[in-house]
Coordinates of C-alpha atoms and ligand atoms in Angstrom, one line a residue:
M1 CA 87.4 127.0 113.2
H2 CA 88.5 123.8 111.4
R3 CA 91.3 124.3 108.9
A4 CA 93.1 121.8 106.7
R5 CA 96.2 122.6 104.5
L6 CA 97.4 120.8 101.4
A7 CA 101.2 121.3 100.9
W8 CA 101.8 121.7 97.2
S9 CA 104.4 123.1 94.8
P10 CA 104.5 122.3 91.1
E11 CA 108.2 121.7 91.7
L12 CA 107.2 118.5 93.6
L13 CA 106.7 117.1 90.1
E14 CA 110.5 117.2 89.6
Y15 CA 110.9 114.1 91.8
D16 CA 111.2 112.0 88.6
F17 CA 113.3 108.9 88.2
G18 CA 112.8 109.0 84.4
P19 CA 110.7 107.2 81.7
G20 CA 109.4 103.8 82.6
H21 CA 109.8 104.2 86.4
P22 CA 106.6 103.5 88.3
M23 CA 107.1 106.5 90.6
A24 CA 106.2 108.9 87.8
P25 CA 105.2 112.5 88.4
V26 CA 101.9 111.9 86.4
R27 CA 100.6 110.3 89.6
L28 CA 100.7 113.7 91.4
D29 CA 99.8 115.7 88.3
L30 CA 96.6 113.8 87.8
T31 CA 95.8 113.9 91.5
M32 CA 96.1 117.7 91.6
R33 CA 94.1 118.0 88.4
L34 CA 91.3 115.9 90.0
I35 CA 91.4 118.0 93.2
R36 CA 90.9 121.2 91.1
A37 CA 88.3 119.6 88.8
L38 CA 86.3 118.7 91.9
G39 CA 86.5 122.3 93.2
L40 CA 88.2 121.3 96.4
P41 CA 90.4 124.5 96.3
E42 CA 87.2 126.5 96.8
L43 CA 86.3 124.8 100.1
P44 CA 86.4 127.3 102.9
A45 CA 88.2 124.9 105.3
L46 CA 91.0 124.1 102.8
E47 CA 94.1 126.2 102.2
F48 CA 97.2 125.6 100.1
G49 CA 100.6 125.7 101.7
D50 CA 104.0 125.7 100.1
A51 CA 106.5 122.9 100.0
E52 CA 110.1 124.3 100.1
P53 CA 113.1 122.0 100.3
A54 CA 113.9 121.1 103.9
S55 CA 117.2 122.4 105.3
D56 CA 120.1 120.2 106.0
D57 CA 119.5 120.6 109.7
T58 CA 116.0 119.2 109.3
L59 CA 117.2 116.3 107.1
R60 CA 119.9 115.5 109.6
T61 CA 117.2 114.8 112.2
V62 CA 116.6 111.5 110.5
H63 CA 119.5 111.0 108.1
D64 CA 123.3 110.8 108.5
A65 CA 125.3 113.8 107.4
D66 CA 127.5 111.7 105.0
Y67 CA 124.3 110.4 103.4
L68 CA 123.2 113.9 102.6
T69 CA 126.6 114.6 101.1
A70 CA 126.3 111.5 99.0
V71 CA 122.8 112.4 97.8
K72 CA 124.0 115.9 96.8
R73 CA 127.0 114.5 95.0
A74 CA 124.9 111.9 93.2
S75 CA 122.4 114.6 92.2
T76 CA 124.9 116.6 90.3
A77 CA 127.7 114.2 89.2
L78 CA 125.2 111.4 88.5
E79 CA 127.7 108.8 89.7
P80 CA 126.0 105.8 91.3
D81 CA 126.6 105.0 95.0
P82 CA 125.0 101.6 95.3
A83 CA 126.1 101.0 98.9
R84 CA 123.8 103.9 99.8
G85 CA 121.0 102.8 97.4
L86 CA 121.7 105.6 95.0
G87 CA 121.8 104.8 91.3
T88 CA 120.1 101.5 91.6
E89 CA 117.2 100.1 89.6
D90 CA 114.7 101.3 92.3
D91 CA 116.4 104.6 92.8
P92 CA 118.1 105.8 89.6
L93 CA 119.9 109.1 89.7
F94 CA 118.5 112.3 88.2
L95 CA 119.7 115.9 88.2
G96 CA 118.2 117.8 91.2
M97 CA 117.4 114.6 93.2
H98 CA 118.5 116.2 96.5
D99 CA 116.3 119.3 96.1
A100 CA 113.3 117.3 94.9
A101 CA 113.5 114.8 97.7
A102 CA 114.2 117.6 100.3
R103 CA 111.1 119.3 99.0
Q104 CA 108.9 116.3 100.0
V105 CA 110.4 116.5 103.5
G106 CA 109.9 120.3 103.6
G107 CA 106.2 119.9 102.8
S108 CA 105.6 117.3 105.5
V109 CA 107.6 119.0 108.2
S110 CA 106.1 122.4 107.6
L111 CA 102.6 120.8 107.9
A112 CA 103.7 119.0 111.1
E113 CA 104.8 122.4 112.5
A114 CA 101.5 124.1 111.5
V115 CA 99.5 121.2 113.1
W116 CA 101.5 121.4 116.3
R117 CA 101.1 125.2 116.5
G118 CA 97.4 124.9 116.0
E119 CA 97.3 126.9 112.8
I120 CA 95.6 124.0 111.1
S121 CA 94.1 120.8 112.5
H122 CA 94.9 118.6 109.5
G123 CA 97.7 118.7 107.0
V124 CA 98.0 116.7 103.8
N125 CA 101.1 116.1 101.6
V126 CA 100.2 113.8 98.7
A127 CA 103.8 114.0 97.6
G128 CA 105.1 112.6 100.9
G129 CA 105.0 109.2 102.6
M130 CA 108.5 108.2 101.5
H131 CA 108.5 105.5 104.1
H132 CA 111.4 103.2 102.9
A133 CA 114.3 105.7 103.1
R134 CA 116.8 104.8 105.8
R135 CA 119.2 106.9 107.9
G136 CA 122.0 106.3 105.5
S137 CA 120.5 104.9 102.3
A138 CA 117.8 105.3 99.7
A139 CA 115.4 102.4 99.1
G140 CA 112.2 101.5 97.3
F141 CA 111.8 104.8 95.3
C142 CA 112.5 106.8 98.6
V143 CA 115.5 109.1 99.0
Y144 CA 114.6 111.1 102.2
N145 CA 112.1 110.0 104.7
D146 CA 109.6 112.8 105.1
A147 CA 107.3 110.7 107.3
A148 CA 110.1 110.1 109.9
A149 CA 111.2 113.7 109.7
A150 CA 107.6 114.9 110.4
V151 CA 107.3 112.6 113.4
R152 CA 110.6 113.7 114.7
R153 CA 109.6 117.4 114.3
L154 CA 106.5 116.8 116.4
L155 CA 108.6 115.2 119.1
D156 CA 111.1 118.1 119.0
L157 CA 108.3 120.6 119.3
G158 CA 107.0 118.9 122.4
A159 CA 104.7 116.0 121.5
D160 CA 105.1 113.3 124.2
R161 CA 103.7 110.6 122.0
V162 CA 103.0 110.2 118.3
A163 CA 101.2 107.4 116.4
Y164 CA 102.3 106.6 112.8
I165 CA 99.8 104.6 110.8
D166 CA 101.0 103.2 107.5
L167 CA 98.4 101.8 105.1
D168 CA 100.7 101.3 102.1
A169 CA 100.8 97.8 100.5
H170 CA 104.5 97.7 101.5
H171 CA 105.9 97.6 105.0
G172 CA 106.7 101.0 106.4
D173 CA 110.2 99.8 107.3
G174 CA 112.1 103.1 107.2
V175 CA 109.8 104.8 109.7
E176 CA 109.7 101.8 111.9
A177 CA 113.5 101.6 111.9
A178 CA 113.8 105.3 112.8
F179 CA 111.7 104.8 116.0
W180 CA 112.4 101.1 116.7
E181 CA 113.8 101.9 120.1
D182 CA 111.8 105.0 120.8
P183 CA 108.8 104.3 123.1
R184 CA 107.3 107.7 122.3
V185 CA 106.4 106.7 118.7
L186 CA 104.0 103.9 117.9
T187 CA 104.4 102.7 114.3
V188 CA 101.6 100.5 112.9
S189 CA 102.0 99.1 109.4
V190 CA 99.3 97.1 107.6
H191 CA 100.9 95.6 104.5
Q192 CA 101.3 92.6 102.2
D193 CA 103.4 89.8 103.7
G194 CA 107.1 90.4 103.2
R195 CA 107.7 86.9 102.0
T196 CA 105.9 87.9 98.9
L197 CA 106.7 91.6 98.5
F198 CA 109.4 94.2 98.9
P199 CA 110.9 95.1 101.4
G200 CA 110.6 91.6 102.9
T201 CA 110.1 92.7 106.5
G202 CA 107.3 93.6 108.9
Y203 CA 106.2 90.4 110.6
A204 CA 103.8 90.1 113.5
A205 CA 106.7 89.2 115.8
D206 CA 108.5 92.4 115.1
V207 CA 107.4 94.6 118.0
G208 CA 110.2 97.1 118.7
A209 CA 113.1 96.9 121.1
G210 CA 114.1 97.7 124.6
R211 CA 111.8 100.1 126.3
A212 CA 110.0 100.5 123.0
E213 CA 108.8 96.9 122.9
G214 CA 105.2 96.9 121.8
T215 CA 105.5 100.2 119.9
A216 CA 106.1 98.6 116.5
V217 CA 103.0 96.8 115.2
N218 CA 102.9 94.9 112.0
V219 CA 99.9 93.4 110.3
S220 CA 101.3 91.2 107.5
L221 CA 98.5 90.1 105.1
P222 CA 98.5 87.4 102.5
P223 CA 98.4 88.3 98.8
R224 CA 94.9 89.0 97.4
T225 CA 93.5 90.1 100.7
D226 CA 90.4 92.2 99.7
G227 CA 89.0 95.4 100.9
A228 CA 86.5 93.9 103.4
A229 CA 89.2 91.7 105.0
W230 CA 91.7 94.6 105.0
L231 CA 89.2 96.8 106.9
R232 CA 88.5 93.9 109.2
A233 CA 92.2 93.5 109.9
I234 CA 92.7 97.3 110.5
D235 CA 89.7 97.4 112.8
A236 CA 91.0 94.4 114.8
V237 CA 94.4 96.0 115.5
V238 CA 94.8 99.7 114.8
P239 CA 92.2 101.5 117.0
A240 CA 93.1 99.4 120.0
V241 CA 96.9 100.0 119.9
V242 CA 96.6 103.6 118.9
R243 CA 94.1 104.2 121.8
E244 CA 96.5 102.5 124.2
H245 CA 99.4 104.8 123.0
R246 CA 97.4 108.0 123.7
P247 CA 99.1 110.0 121.0
D248 CA 99.3 113.8 120.9
A249 CA 99.3 113.7 117.1
I250 CA 98.7 111.1 114.4
V251 CA 100.8 110.9 111.2
S252 CA 99.4 108.5 108.6
Q253 CA 100.7 107.2 105.3
H254 CA 98.0 106.5 102.6
G255 CA 100.0 104.8 99.9
C256 CA 97.3 103.3 97.7
D257 CA 99.2 100.4 96.1
A258 CA 97.0 97.9 98.0
H259 CA 94.5 98.3 95.2
G260 CA 93.8 95.3 93.0
N261 CA 94.8 97.2 89.9
D262 CA 98.2 98.2 91.2
P263 CA 101.0 96.8 89.1
L264 CA 103.5 96.4 92.0
A265 CA 101.6 94.8 94.9
H266 CA 99.2 91.9 95.1
L267 CA 96.5 93.0 97.5
D268 CA 92.9 93.7 96.3
V269 CA 91.8 96.7 98.4
S270 CA 89.1 98.8 96.6
V271 CA 89.0 102.6 96.5
D272 CA 85.9 102.4 98.7
A273 CA 87.8 100.4 101.4
Q274 CA 90.8 102.8 101.2
R275 CA 88.4 105.8 101.6
T276 CA 86.8 104.1 104.6
A277 CA 90.2 103.6 106.3
Q278 CA 90.9 107.3 105.7
Q279 CA 87.7 108.1 107.6
W280 CA 88.7 105.8 110.5
V281 CA 92.2 107.4 110.8
H282 CA 90.6 110.9 110.7
A283 CA 88.1 109.9 113.5
L284 CA 91.0 108.5 115.6
A285 CA 92.8 111.9 115.3
H286 CA 89.8 113.7 116.7
E287 CA 89.1 111.0 119.4
L288 CA 92.6 110.8 120.7
A289 CA 94.9 113.6 119.5
G290 CA 92.9 116.8 119.7
G291 CA 92.4 116.5 115.9
R292 CA 96.1 116.8 115.2
W293 CA 96.5 114.8 112.0
L294 CA 99.1 114.8 109.2
A295 CA 98.2 112.6 106.3
L296 CA 100.7 111.6 103.6
G297 CA 100.7 109.9 100.3
G298 CA 103.1 107.1 99.5
G299 CA 103.1 104.3 96.9
G300 CA 100.4 103.9 94.3
Y301 CA 101.1 103.1 90.7
A302 CA 97.6 102.7 89.1
V303 CA 97.8 106.3 88.0
V304 CA 94.4 106.9 86.4
D305 CA 91.9 104.7 88.2
V306 CA 93.3 104.6 91.8
V307 CA 95.8 107.2 92.9
P308 CA 94.0 110.5 92.0
L309 CA 90.7 109.1 93.4
V310 CA 92.2 107.9 96.7
W311 CA 94.2 111.1 97.4
A312 CA 91.6 113.6 96.2
S313 CA 89.3 111.7 98.7
L314 CA 92.0 112.2 101.4
V315 CA 92.1 115.9 100.8
A316 CA 88.3 116.2 100.9
E317 CA 88.2 114.1 104.0
A318 CA 90.7 116.3 105.8
A319 CA 88.7 119.4 104.7
H320 CA 85.6 117.9 106.4
A321 CA 83.9 117.8 103.0
P322 CA 84.1 114.1 102.1
L323 CA 83.4 113.2 98.5
A324 CA 80.2 111.1 97.9
A325 CA 80.9 107.4 97.4
G326 CA 80.1 106.4 93.8
M327 CA 79.9 110.0 92.5
P328 CA 80.7 110.5 88.8
L329 CA 84.1 111.8 88.2
P330 CA 84.4 115.2 86.3
A331 CA 84.3 114.7 82.5
D332 CA 87.0 117.3 81.9
W333 CA 89.4 115.5 84.3
R334 CA 88.6 112.1 82.6
A335 CA 89.4 113.6 79.2
V336 CA 92.8 114.9 80.4
A337 CA 93.6 111.6 82.2
L338 CA 92.8 109.7 79.1
E339 CA 95.0 112.0 77.0
V340 CA 98.0 111.9 79.4
S341 CA 97.9 108.2 80.2
E342 CA 96.2 106.6 77.2
M343 CA 94.4 104.6 79.7
E344 CA 90.6 104.7 80.4
P345 CA 90.1 106.5 83.7
A346 CA 87.5 105.4 86.3
R347 CA 84.0 106.8 85.7
T348 CA 82.9 106.9 89.3
L349 CA 84.5 107.4 92.7
G350 CA 84.2 103.7 93.7
S351 CA 80.7 102.6 94.4
A352 CA 77.9 103.8 96.6
E353 CA 77.6 100.5 98.3
P354 CA 79.3 100.3 101.7
V355 CA 82.2 97.8 102.0
P356 CA 80.7 94.6 103.7
W357 CA 83.4 94.1 106.3
R358 CA 82.8 92.0 109.4
S359 CA 84.0 93.1 112.9
W360 CA 86.5 90.9 114.8
K361 CA 84.2 91.3 117.8
D362 CA 81.9 88.8 116.1
G363 CA 84.6 86.1 116.2
W364 CA 87.5 84.9 114.1
D365 CA 88.2 81.8 112.1
P366 CA 91.5 80.0 112.9
A367 CA 91.2 78.2 109.4
D368 CA 91.3 81.6 107.6
P369 CA 94.8 82.7 106.7
I370 CA 93.9 86.4 106.9
D371 CA 92.4 85.9 110.4
R372 CA 95.4 83.9 111.4
A373 CA 97.7 86.8 110.3
V374 CA 95.6 89.3 112.3
Q375 CA 95.6 87.1 115.4
A376 CA 99.3 86.6 115.2
T377 CA 99.8 90.4 115.4
R378 CA 97.3 90.7 118.3
K379 CA 99.1 87.8 120.2
S380 CA 102.5 89.4 119.7
V381 CA 101.8 92.9 120.6
F382 CA 98.6 93.2 122.6
P383 CA 100.1 91.7 125.9
L384 CA 103.0 94.2 125.7
L385 CA 100.5 97.0 125.7
G386 CA 98.4 95.6 128.4
L387 CA 95.7 94.5 126.0
D388 CA 94.0 91.1 125.8
P389 CA 94.5 89.5 122.4
H390 CA 91.5 87.2 122.9
H391 CA 89.0 90.1 123.5
D392 CA 88.3 93.3 121.7
Ligands
LIG401 ZN1 104.1 100.9 98.5
LIG402 ZN1 88.8 116.6 111.2

């Protein structure tokens, strides 16, 4: 029987950089409230799993031992260590930072284990997706890289190949770096052009190194790319490279800061388009990976009209009970969201109209900057994988 598990602990809300920081716990709080208001916990295919802090051994699979020591010290002494990205504007220090960040990793890694053992087919950790953290430093609101740790655990348990798909507006640089030279892991990141957005990396020509050439894939899109064009770009690249990789499991990052209302990025990808992409990733997991799918959160700073909608949709999708496009959002949730945020929450879950995206198979326009960006990726990486960039 199909089972999906949502990793959750209220203590995940303790990952809190303090007032005024965009990565505020209210994002997760409003998401969990919407999940409950929609009745998702009653779905027979959905169970809740715990999220305990990952052990040092687990953290050391993707981080240096002296970085762990530095994070622990910074979490209690609150002394900045800017060389390791700790105590910076993006990653200010707070008491308990180590435990809070380790808990994100524990949630994702325990789901990866459950997926690999076949206890569940799909796992979701909306508190995960901390894709910028490096082996030895914090970056971009991320202290420990739960996504890399989950991929690593799948490999350690016996997966021959894993595909990581990153849909956040920002380049998934930390996960890419962790597997840059590892041919077993395909990392695919679809993001806003690094010339215009943090972390400033992730170009079409960046394809991995050595024996892993062709297993890093970057789709770098111009600012203001909308949902239809974003889906077209994903469809033109992601299924082809993931199919070629033949993964045993798929790990995906569903940061929702590509939305037009997001205060930090400059893409214009609707909730509807993001929900469509979730369905595509889900379908790929069943087509290619025996259904083994771990879906993570990530960025997303439009806390009342985007984040809860996209991630509640992700949970419902994983539970094989997708939410109806355009459905009205529960009035009791809207009232709480208004009270907590003092912002008017969305009234409906996107629109009932399908996103009018056009397939690459019908041709591309060399004069269109988005099409040029997509074709640059295809030209860089498709030949390395034995694919033809000029045909679907
Ligand atoms: Zn982001
Ligand atoms: Zn499924």
